[in-house]
mmCIF file of C-alpha atoms in Angstrom:
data_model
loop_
_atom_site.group_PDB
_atom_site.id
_atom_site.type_symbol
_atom_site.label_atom_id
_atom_site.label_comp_id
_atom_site.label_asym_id
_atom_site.label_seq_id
_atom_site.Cartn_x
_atom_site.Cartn_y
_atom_site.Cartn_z
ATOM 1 C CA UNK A 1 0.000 0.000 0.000
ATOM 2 C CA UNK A 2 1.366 3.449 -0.858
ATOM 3 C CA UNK A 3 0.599 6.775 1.151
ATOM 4 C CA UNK A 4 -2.007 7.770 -1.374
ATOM 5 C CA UNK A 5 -4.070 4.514 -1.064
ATOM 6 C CA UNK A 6 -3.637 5.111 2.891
ATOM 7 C CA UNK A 7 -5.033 8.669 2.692
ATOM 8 C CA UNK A 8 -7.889 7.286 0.457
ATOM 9 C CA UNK A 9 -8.848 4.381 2.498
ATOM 10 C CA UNK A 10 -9.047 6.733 5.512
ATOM 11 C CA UNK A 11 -11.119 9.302 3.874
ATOM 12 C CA UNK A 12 -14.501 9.537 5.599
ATOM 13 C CA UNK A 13 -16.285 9.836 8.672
ATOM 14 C CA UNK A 14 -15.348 7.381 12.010
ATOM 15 C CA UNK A 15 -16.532 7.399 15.308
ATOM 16 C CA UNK A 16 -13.711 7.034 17.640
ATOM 17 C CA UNK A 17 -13.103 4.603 20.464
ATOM 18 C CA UNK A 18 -9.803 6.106 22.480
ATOM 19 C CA UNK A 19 -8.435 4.683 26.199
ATOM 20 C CA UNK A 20 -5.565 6.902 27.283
ATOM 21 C CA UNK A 21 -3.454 5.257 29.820
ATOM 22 C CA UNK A 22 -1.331 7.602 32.018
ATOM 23 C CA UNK A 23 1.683 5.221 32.758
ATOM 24 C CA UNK A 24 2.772 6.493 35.844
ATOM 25 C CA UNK A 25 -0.418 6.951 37.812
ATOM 26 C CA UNK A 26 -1.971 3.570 36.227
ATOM 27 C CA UNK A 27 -4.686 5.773 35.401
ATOM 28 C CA UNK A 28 -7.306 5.543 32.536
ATOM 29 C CA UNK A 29 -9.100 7.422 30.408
ATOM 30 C CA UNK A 30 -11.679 6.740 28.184
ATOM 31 C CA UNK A 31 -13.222 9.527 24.872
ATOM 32 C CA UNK A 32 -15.543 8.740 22.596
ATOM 33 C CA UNK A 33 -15.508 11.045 19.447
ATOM 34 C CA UNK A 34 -16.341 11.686 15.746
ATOM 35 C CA UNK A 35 -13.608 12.286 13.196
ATOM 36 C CA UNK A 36 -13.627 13.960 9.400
ATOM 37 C CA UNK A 37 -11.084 13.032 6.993
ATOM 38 C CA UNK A 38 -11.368 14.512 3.859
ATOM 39 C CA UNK A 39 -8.692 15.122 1.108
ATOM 40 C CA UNK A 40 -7.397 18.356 0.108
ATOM 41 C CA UNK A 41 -6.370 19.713 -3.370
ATOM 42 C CA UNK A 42 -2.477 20.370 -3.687
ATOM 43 C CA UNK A 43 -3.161 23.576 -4.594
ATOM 44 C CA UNK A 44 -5.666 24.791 -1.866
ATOM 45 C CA UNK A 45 -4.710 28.146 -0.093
ATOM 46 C CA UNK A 46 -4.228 25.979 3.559
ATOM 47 C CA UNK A 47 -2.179 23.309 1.910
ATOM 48 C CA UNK A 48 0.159 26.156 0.348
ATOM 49 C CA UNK A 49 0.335 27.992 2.695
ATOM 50 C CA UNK A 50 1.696 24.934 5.441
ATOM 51 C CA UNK A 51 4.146 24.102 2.621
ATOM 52 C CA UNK A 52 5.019 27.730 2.518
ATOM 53 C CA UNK A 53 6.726 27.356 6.203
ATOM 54 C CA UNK A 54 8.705 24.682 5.196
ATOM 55 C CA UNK A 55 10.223 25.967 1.832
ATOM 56 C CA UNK A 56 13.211 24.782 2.554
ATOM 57 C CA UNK A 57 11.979 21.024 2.243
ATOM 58 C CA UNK A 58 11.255 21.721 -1.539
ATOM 59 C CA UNK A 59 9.594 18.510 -1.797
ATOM 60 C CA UNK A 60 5.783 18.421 -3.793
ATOM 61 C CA UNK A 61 2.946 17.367 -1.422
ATOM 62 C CA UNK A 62 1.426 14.286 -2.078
ATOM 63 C CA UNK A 63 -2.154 13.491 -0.937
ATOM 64 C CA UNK A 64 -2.793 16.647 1.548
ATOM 65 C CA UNK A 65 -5.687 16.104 3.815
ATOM 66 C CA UNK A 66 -7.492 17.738 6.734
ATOM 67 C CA UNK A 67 -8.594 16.263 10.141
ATOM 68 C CA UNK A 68 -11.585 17.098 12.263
ATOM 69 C CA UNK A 69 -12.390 15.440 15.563
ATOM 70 C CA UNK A 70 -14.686 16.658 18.347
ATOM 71 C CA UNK A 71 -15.468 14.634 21.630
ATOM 72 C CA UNK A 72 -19.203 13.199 22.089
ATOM 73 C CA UNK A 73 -18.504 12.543 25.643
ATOM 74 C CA UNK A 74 -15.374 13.556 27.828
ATOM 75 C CA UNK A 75 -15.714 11.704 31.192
ATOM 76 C CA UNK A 76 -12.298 13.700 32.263
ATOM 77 C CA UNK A 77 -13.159 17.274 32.113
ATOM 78 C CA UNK A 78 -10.745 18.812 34.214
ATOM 79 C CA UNK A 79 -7.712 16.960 31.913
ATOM 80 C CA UNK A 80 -5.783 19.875 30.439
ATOM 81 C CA UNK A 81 -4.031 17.476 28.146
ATOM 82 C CA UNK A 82 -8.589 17.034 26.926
ATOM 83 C CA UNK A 83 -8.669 18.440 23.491
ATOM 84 C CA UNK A 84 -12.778 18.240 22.984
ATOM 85 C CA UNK A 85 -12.907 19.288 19.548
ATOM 86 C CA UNK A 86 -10.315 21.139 16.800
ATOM 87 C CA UNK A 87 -9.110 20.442 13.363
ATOM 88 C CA UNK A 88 -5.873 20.349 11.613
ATOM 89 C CA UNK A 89 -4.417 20.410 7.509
ATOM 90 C CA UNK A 90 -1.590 17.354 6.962
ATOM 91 C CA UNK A 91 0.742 17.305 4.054
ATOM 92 C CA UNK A 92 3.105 14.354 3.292
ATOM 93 C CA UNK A 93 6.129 15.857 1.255
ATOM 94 C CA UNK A 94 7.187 12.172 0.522
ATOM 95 C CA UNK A 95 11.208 11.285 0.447
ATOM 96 C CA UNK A 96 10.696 7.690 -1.673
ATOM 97 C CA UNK A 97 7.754 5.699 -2.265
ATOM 98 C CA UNK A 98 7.475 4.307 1.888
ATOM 99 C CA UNK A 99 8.687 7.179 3.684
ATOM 100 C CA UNK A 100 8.204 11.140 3.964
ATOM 101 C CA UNK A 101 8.024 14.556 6.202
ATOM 102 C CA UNK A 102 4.367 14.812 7.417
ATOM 103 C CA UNK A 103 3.469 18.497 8.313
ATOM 104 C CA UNK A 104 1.058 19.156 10.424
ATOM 105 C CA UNK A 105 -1.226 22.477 11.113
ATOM 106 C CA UNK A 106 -1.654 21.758 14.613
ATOM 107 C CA UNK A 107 0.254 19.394 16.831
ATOM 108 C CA UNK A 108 -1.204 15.932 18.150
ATOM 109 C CA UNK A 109 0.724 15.949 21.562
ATOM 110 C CA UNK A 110 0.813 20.146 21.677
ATOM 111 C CA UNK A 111 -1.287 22.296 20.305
ATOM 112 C CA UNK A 112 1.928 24.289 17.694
ATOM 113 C CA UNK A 113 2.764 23.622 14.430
ATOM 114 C CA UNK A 114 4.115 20.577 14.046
ATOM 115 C CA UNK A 115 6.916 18.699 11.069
ATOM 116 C CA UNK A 116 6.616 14.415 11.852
ATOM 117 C CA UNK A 117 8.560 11.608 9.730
ATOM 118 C CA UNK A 118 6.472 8.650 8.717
ATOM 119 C CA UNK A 119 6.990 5.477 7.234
ATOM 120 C CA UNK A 120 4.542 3.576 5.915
ATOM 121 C CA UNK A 121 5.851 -0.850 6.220
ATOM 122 C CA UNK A 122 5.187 -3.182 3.504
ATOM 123 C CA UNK A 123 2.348 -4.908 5.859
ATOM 124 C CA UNK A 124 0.344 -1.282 5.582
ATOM 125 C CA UNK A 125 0.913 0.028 9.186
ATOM 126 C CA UNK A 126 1.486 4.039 9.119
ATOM 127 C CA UNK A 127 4.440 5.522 11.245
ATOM 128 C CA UNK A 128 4.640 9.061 12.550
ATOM 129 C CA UNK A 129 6.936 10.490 15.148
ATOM 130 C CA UNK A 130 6.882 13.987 15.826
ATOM 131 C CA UNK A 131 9.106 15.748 17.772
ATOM 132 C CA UNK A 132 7.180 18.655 19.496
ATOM 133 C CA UNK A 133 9.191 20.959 22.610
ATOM 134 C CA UNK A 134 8.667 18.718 25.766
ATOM 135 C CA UNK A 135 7.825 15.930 24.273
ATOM 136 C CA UNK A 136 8.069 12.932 21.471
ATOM 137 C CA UNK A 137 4.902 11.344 19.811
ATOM 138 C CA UNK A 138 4.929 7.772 17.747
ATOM 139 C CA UNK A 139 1.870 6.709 16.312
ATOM 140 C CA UNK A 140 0.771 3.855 14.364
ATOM 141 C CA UNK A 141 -1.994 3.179 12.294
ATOM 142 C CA UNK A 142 -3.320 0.363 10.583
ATOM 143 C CA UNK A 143 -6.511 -1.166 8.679
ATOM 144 C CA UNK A 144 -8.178 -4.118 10.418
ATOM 145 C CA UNK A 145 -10.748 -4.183 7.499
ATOM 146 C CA UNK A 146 -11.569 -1.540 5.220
ATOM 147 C CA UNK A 147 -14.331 -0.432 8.315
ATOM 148 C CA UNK A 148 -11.724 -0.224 10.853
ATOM 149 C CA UNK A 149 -9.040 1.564 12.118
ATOM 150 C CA UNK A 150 -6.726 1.700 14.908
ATOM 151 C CA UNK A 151 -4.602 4.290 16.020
ATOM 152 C CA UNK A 152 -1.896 3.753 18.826
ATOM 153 C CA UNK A 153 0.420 6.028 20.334
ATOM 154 C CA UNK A 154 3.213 6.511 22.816
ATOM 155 C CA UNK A 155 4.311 9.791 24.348
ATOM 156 C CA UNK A 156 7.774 10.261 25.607
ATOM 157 C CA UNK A 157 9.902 13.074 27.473
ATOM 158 C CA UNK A 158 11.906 14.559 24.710
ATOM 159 C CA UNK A 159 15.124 14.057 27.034
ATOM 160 C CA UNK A 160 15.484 10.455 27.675
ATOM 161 C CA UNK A 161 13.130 7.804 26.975
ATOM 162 C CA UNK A 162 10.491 8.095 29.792
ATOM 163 C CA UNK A 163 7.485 7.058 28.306
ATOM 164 C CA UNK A 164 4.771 9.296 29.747
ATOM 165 C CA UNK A 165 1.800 8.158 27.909
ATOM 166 C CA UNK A 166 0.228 5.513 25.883
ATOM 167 C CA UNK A 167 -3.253 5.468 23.754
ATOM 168 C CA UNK A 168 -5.646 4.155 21.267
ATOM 169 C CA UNK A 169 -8.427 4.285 19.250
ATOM 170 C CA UNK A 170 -10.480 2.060 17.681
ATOM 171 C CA UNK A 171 -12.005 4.072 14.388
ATOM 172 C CA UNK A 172 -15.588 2.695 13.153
ATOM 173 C CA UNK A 173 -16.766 3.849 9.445
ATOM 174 C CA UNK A 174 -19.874 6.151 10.086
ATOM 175 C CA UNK A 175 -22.592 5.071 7.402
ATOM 176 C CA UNK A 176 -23.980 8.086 6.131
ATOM 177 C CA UNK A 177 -27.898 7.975 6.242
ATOM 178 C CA UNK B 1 15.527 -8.201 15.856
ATOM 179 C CA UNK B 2 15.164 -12.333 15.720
ATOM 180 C CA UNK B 3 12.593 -14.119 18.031
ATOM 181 C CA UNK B 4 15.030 -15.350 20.274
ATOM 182 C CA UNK B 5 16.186 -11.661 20.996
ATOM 183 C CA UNK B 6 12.071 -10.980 21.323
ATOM 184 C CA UNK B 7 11.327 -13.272 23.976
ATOM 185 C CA UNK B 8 14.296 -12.352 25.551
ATOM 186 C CA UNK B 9 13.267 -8.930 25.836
ATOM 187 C CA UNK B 10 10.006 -10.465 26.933
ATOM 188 C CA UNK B 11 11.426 -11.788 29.731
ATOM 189 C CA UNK B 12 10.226 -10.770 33.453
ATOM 190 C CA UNK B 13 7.357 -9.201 35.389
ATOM 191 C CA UNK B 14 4.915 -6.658 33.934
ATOM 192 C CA UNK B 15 2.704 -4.417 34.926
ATOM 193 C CA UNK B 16 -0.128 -4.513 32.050
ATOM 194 C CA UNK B 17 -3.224 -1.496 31.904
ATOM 195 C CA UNK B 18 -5.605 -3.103 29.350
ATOM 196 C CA UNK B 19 -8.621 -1.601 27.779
ATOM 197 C CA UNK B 20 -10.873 -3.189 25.990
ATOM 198 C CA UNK B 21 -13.067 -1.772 23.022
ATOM 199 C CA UNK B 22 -16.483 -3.923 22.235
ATOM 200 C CA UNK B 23 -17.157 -2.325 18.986
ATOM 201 C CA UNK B 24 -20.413 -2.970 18.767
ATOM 202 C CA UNK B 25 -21.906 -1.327 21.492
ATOM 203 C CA UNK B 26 -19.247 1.256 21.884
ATOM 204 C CA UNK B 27 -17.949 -0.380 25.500
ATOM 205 C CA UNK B 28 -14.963 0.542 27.267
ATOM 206 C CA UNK B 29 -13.589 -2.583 29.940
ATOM 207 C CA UNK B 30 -10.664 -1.618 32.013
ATOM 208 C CA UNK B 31 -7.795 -4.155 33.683
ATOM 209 C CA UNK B 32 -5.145 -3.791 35.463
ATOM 210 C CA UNK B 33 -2.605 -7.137 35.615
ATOM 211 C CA UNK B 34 0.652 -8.681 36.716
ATOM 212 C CA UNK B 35 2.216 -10.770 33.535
ATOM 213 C CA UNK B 36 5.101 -13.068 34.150
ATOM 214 C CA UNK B 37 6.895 -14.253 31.470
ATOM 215 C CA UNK B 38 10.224 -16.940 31.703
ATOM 216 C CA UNK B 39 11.867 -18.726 28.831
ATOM 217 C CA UNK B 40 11.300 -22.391 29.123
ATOM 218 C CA UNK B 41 14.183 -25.309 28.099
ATOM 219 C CA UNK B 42 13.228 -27.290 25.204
ATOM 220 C CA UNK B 43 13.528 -30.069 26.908
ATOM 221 C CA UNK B 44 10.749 -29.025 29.331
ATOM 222 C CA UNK B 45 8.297 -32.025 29.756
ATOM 223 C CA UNK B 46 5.470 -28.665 29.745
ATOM 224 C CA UNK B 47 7.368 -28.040 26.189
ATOM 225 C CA UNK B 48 7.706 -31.579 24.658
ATOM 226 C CA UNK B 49 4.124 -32.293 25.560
ATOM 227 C CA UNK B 50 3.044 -29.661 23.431
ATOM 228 C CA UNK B 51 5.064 -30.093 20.724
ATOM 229 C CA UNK B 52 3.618 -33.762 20.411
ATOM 230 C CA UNK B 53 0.600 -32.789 19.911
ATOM 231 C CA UNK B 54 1.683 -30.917 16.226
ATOM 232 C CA UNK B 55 4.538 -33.767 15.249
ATOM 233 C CA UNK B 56 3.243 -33.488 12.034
ATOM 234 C CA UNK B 57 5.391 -29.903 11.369
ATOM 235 C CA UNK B 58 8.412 -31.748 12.462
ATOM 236 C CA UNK B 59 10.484 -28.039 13.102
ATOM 237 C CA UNK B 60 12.852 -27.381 15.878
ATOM 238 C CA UNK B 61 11.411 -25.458 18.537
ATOM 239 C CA UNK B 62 13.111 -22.066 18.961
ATOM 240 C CA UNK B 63 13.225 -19.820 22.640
ATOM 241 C CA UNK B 64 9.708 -21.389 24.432
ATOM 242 C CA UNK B 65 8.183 -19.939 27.097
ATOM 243 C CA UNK B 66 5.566 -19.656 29.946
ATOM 244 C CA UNK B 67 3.290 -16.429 30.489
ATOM 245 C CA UNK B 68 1.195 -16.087 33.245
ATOM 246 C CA UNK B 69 -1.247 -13.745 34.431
ATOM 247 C CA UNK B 70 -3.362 -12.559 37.169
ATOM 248 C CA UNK B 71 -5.945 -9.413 37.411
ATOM 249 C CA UNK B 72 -4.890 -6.742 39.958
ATOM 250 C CA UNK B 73 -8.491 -5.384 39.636
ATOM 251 C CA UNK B 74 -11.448 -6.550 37.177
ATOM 252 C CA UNK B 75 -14.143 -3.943 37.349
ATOM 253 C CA UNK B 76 -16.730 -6.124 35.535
ATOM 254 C CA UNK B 77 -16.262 -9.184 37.111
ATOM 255 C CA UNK B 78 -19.835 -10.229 35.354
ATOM 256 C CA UNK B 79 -18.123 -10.453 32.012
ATOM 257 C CA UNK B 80 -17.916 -13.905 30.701
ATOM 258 C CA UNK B 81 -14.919 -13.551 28.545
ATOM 259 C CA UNK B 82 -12.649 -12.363 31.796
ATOM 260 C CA UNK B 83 -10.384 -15.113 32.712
ATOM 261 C CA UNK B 84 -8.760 -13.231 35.757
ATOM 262 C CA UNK B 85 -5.750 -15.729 36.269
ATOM 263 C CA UNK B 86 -4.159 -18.364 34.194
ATOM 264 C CA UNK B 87 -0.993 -19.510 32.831
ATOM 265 C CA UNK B 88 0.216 -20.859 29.163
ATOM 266 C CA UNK B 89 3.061 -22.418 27.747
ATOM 267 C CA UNK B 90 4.356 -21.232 24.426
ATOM 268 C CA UNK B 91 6.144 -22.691 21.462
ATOM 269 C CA UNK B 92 7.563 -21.301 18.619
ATOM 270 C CA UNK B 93 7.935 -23.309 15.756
ATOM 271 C CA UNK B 94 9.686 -21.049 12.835
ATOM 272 C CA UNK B 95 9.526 -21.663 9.383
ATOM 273 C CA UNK B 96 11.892 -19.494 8.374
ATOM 274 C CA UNK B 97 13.876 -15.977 10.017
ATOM 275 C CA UNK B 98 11.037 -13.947 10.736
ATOM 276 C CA UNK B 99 8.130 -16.377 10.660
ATOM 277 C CA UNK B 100 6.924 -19.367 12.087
ATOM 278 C CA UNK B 101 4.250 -21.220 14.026
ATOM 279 C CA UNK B 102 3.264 -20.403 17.428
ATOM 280 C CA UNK B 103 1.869 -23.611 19.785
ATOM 281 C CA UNK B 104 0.088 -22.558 22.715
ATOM 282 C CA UNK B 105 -1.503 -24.793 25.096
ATOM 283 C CA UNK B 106 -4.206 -21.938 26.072
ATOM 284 C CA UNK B 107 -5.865 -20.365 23.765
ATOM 285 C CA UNK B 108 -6.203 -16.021 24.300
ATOM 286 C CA UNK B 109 -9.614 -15.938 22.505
ATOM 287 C CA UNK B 110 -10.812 -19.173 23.548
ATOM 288 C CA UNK B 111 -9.945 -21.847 26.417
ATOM 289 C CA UNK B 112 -8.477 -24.158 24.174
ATOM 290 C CA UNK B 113 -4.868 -25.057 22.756
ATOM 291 C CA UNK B 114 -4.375 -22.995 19.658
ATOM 292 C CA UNK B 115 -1.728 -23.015 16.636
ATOM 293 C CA UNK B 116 -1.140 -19.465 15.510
ATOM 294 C CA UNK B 117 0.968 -18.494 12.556
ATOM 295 C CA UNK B 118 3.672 -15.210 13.505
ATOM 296 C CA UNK B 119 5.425 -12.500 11.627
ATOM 297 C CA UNK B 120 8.476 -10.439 12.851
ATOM 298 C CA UNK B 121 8.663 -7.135 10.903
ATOM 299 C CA UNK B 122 11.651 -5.833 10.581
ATOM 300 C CA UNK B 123 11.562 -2.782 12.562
ATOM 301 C CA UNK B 124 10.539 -4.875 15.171
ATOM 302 C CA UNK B 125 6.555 -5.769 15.606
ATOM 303 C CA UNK B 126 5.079 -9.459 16.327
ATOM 304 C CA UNK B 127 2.190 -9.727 14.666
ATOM 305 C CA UNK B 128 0.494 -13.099 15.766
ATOM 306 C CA UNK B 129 -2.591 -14.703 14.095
ATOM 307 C CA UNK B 130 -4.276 -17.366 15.308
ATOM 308 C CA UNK B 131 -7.966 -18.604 14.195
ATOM 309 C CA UNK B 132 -10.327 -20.309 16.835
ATOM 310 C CA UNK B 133 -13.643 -22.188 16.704
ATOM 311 C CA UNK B 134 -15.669 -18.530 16.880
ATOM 312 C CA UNK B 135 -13.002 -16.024 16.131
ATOM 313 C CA UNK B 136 -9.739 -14.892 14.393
ATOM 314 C CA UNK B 137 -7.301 -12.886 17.028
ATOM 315 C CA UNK B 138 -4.410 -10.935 15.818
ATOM 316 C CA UNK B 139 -2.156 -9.622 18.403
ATOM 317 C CA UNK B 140 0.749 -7.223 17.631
ATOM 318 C CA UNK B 141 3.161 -7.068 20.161
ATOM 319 C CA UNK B 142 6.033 -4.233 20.151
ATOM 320 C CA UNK B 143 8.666 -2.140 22.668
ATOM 321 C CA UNK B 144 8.297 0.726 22.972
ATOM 322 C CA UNK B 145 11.578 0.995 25.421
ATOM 323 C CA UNK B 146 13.335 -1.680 26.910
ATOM 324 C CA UNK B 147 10.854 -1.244 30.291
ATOM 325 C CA UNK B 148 7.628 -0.687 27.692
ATOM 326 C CA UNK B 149 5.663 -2.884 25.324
ATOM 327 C CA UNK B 150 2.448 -2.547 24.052
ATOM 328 C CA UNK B 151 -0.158 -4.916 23.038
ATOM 329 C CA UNK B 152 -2.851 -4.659 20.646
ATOM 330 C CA UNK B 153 -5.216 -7.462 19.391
ATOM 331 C CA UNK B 154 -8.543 -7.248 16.877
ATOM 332 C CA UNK B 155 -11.082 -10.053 17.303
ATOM 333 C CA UNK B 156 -13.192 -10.616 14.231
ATOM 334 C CA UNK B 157 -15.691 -13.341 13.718
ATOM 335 C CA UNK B 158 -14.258 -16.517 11.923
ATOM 336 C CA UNK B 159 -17.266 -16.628 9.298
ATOM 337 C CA UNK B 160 -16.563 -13.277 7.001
ATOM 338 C CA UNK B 161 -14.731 -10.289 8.528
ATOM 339 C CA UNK B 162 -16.572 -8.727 11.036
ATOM 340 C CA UNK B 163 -14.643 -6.739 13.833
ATOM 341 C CA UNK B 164 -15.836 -8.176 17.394
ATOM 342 C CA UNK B 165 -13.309 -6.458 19.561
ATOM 343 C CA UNK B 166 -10.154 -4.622 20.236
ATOM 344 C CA UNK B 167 -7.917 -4.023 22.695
ATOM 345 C CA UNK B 168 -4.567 -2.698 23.754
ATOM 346 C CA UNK B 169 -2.117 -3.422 26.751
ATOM 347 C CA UNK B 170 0.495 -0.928 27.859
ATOM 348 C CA UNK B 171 3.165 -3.319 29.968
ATOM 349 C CA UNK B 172 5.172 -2.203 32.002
ATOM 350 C CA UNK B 173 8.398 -4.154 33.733
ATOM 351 C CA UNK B 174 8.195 -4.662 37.573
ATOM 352 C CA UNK B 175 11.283 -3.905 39.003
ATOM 353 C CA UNK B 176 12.030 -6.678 41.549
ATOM 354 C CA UNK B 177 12.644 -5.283 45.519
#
């Protein structure tokens, strides 16, 4: 599978299944949410203007595509780290056919502009790790069935390799009615 | 990384936070665990026992072990598929570098000894399949640090390819006092 039949198999609408666990604390956390993923032409005014901060990469986007998630139930309200609802544009500038820069509008571990490095393994699981300011993000996502997702990722302490957090989500197609 | 080296890592106590996902009805289950894990000799009766019961692949057994498990706290102790202790021996059987059988004389799925069929990837992941009366599991297993794993498994029905379940384990190692 290449990065442009991973984009298009996760266009669409999910509902989201995510348990956080906070390592340290053995404590859980459990969101429900919706998610949007729809693709985005190479030459619309967010996609250029992402690239446009990152000129120096000089690579052409393939498959840009924008995110948007918002909680249906947050049974942790007081959690700063509780994002309820947002959006974000993604751009792959791709380095060979299994491997790339993804750049991201807004961060998945903070909320700042973020640049990640995927790979994508013969076996169709998708790689990211992002390096944000306090903090390193590696997520993986892969295809159970063409219906279903799932996302997992770890959060470390950008010095050393503390792992602070794990998570994942099980995405569900949403049937449009 | 070869299986030997994987087990070996494997090796010790853990600390596991699982959450399960029943897809259907959009349940979260919570469990918190102690996992032991110790390589076995091939020449363990436990082992050899096993290992009869498959003659017919006739392959050198390669790093065997024992996992056991016990629930910390089960907060759904009506749940019928909860198995809050037990123990199982496990043999791999590989076929070639970074594949092979797996023999294990408890099923994860289902109470019963089950034959799966395992893939190292290179960068590291076990991806385990094995198929059951009622089900198909497939587990991926990978570290996240030496002291971290993570464990996620999809449980789809064995007639077509409907997703049952999901879940994911964050391990961590117990540090013996």
């Amino acid at each position: 599978m290449d990065l442009a039949s991973f984009v298009q198999r996760s266009e669409g609408e999910w509902r989201s299944m995510r348990s956080g666990h906070s390592l340290a604390f053995q404590h859980f956390e459990e969101v429900l949410s919706k998610i949007s993923i729809e693709k985005l032409d190479v030459e619309d005014p967010r996609v250029k203007e992402l690239i446009a901060t990152h000129s120096e990469l000089n690579i052409e986007p393939v498959s840009p595509f924008r995110m948007e998630w918002s909680a249906e139930s947050d049974w942790e309200p007081d959690d700063p780290n509780d994002v309820s609802a947002g959006s974000c544009v993604l751009v792959p500038l791709p380095l060979d056919e299994h491997s790339g820069w993804l750049l991201r509008s807004v961060g998945y571990a903070e909320a700042e502009q973020a640049t990640g490095q995927y790979r994508l393994l013969e076996e169709g699981t998708f790689i990211l790790k992002t390096r944000y300011g306090q903090s390193i993000a590696e997520e993986r996502i892969w295809f159970v069935s063409d219906n279903v997702r799932c996302r997992a990722s770890v959060l470390r302490t950008s010095e050393g390799s503390g792992v602070l957090q794990t998570s994942f989500s099980s995405e569900v197609r949403r049937i449009r009615v």
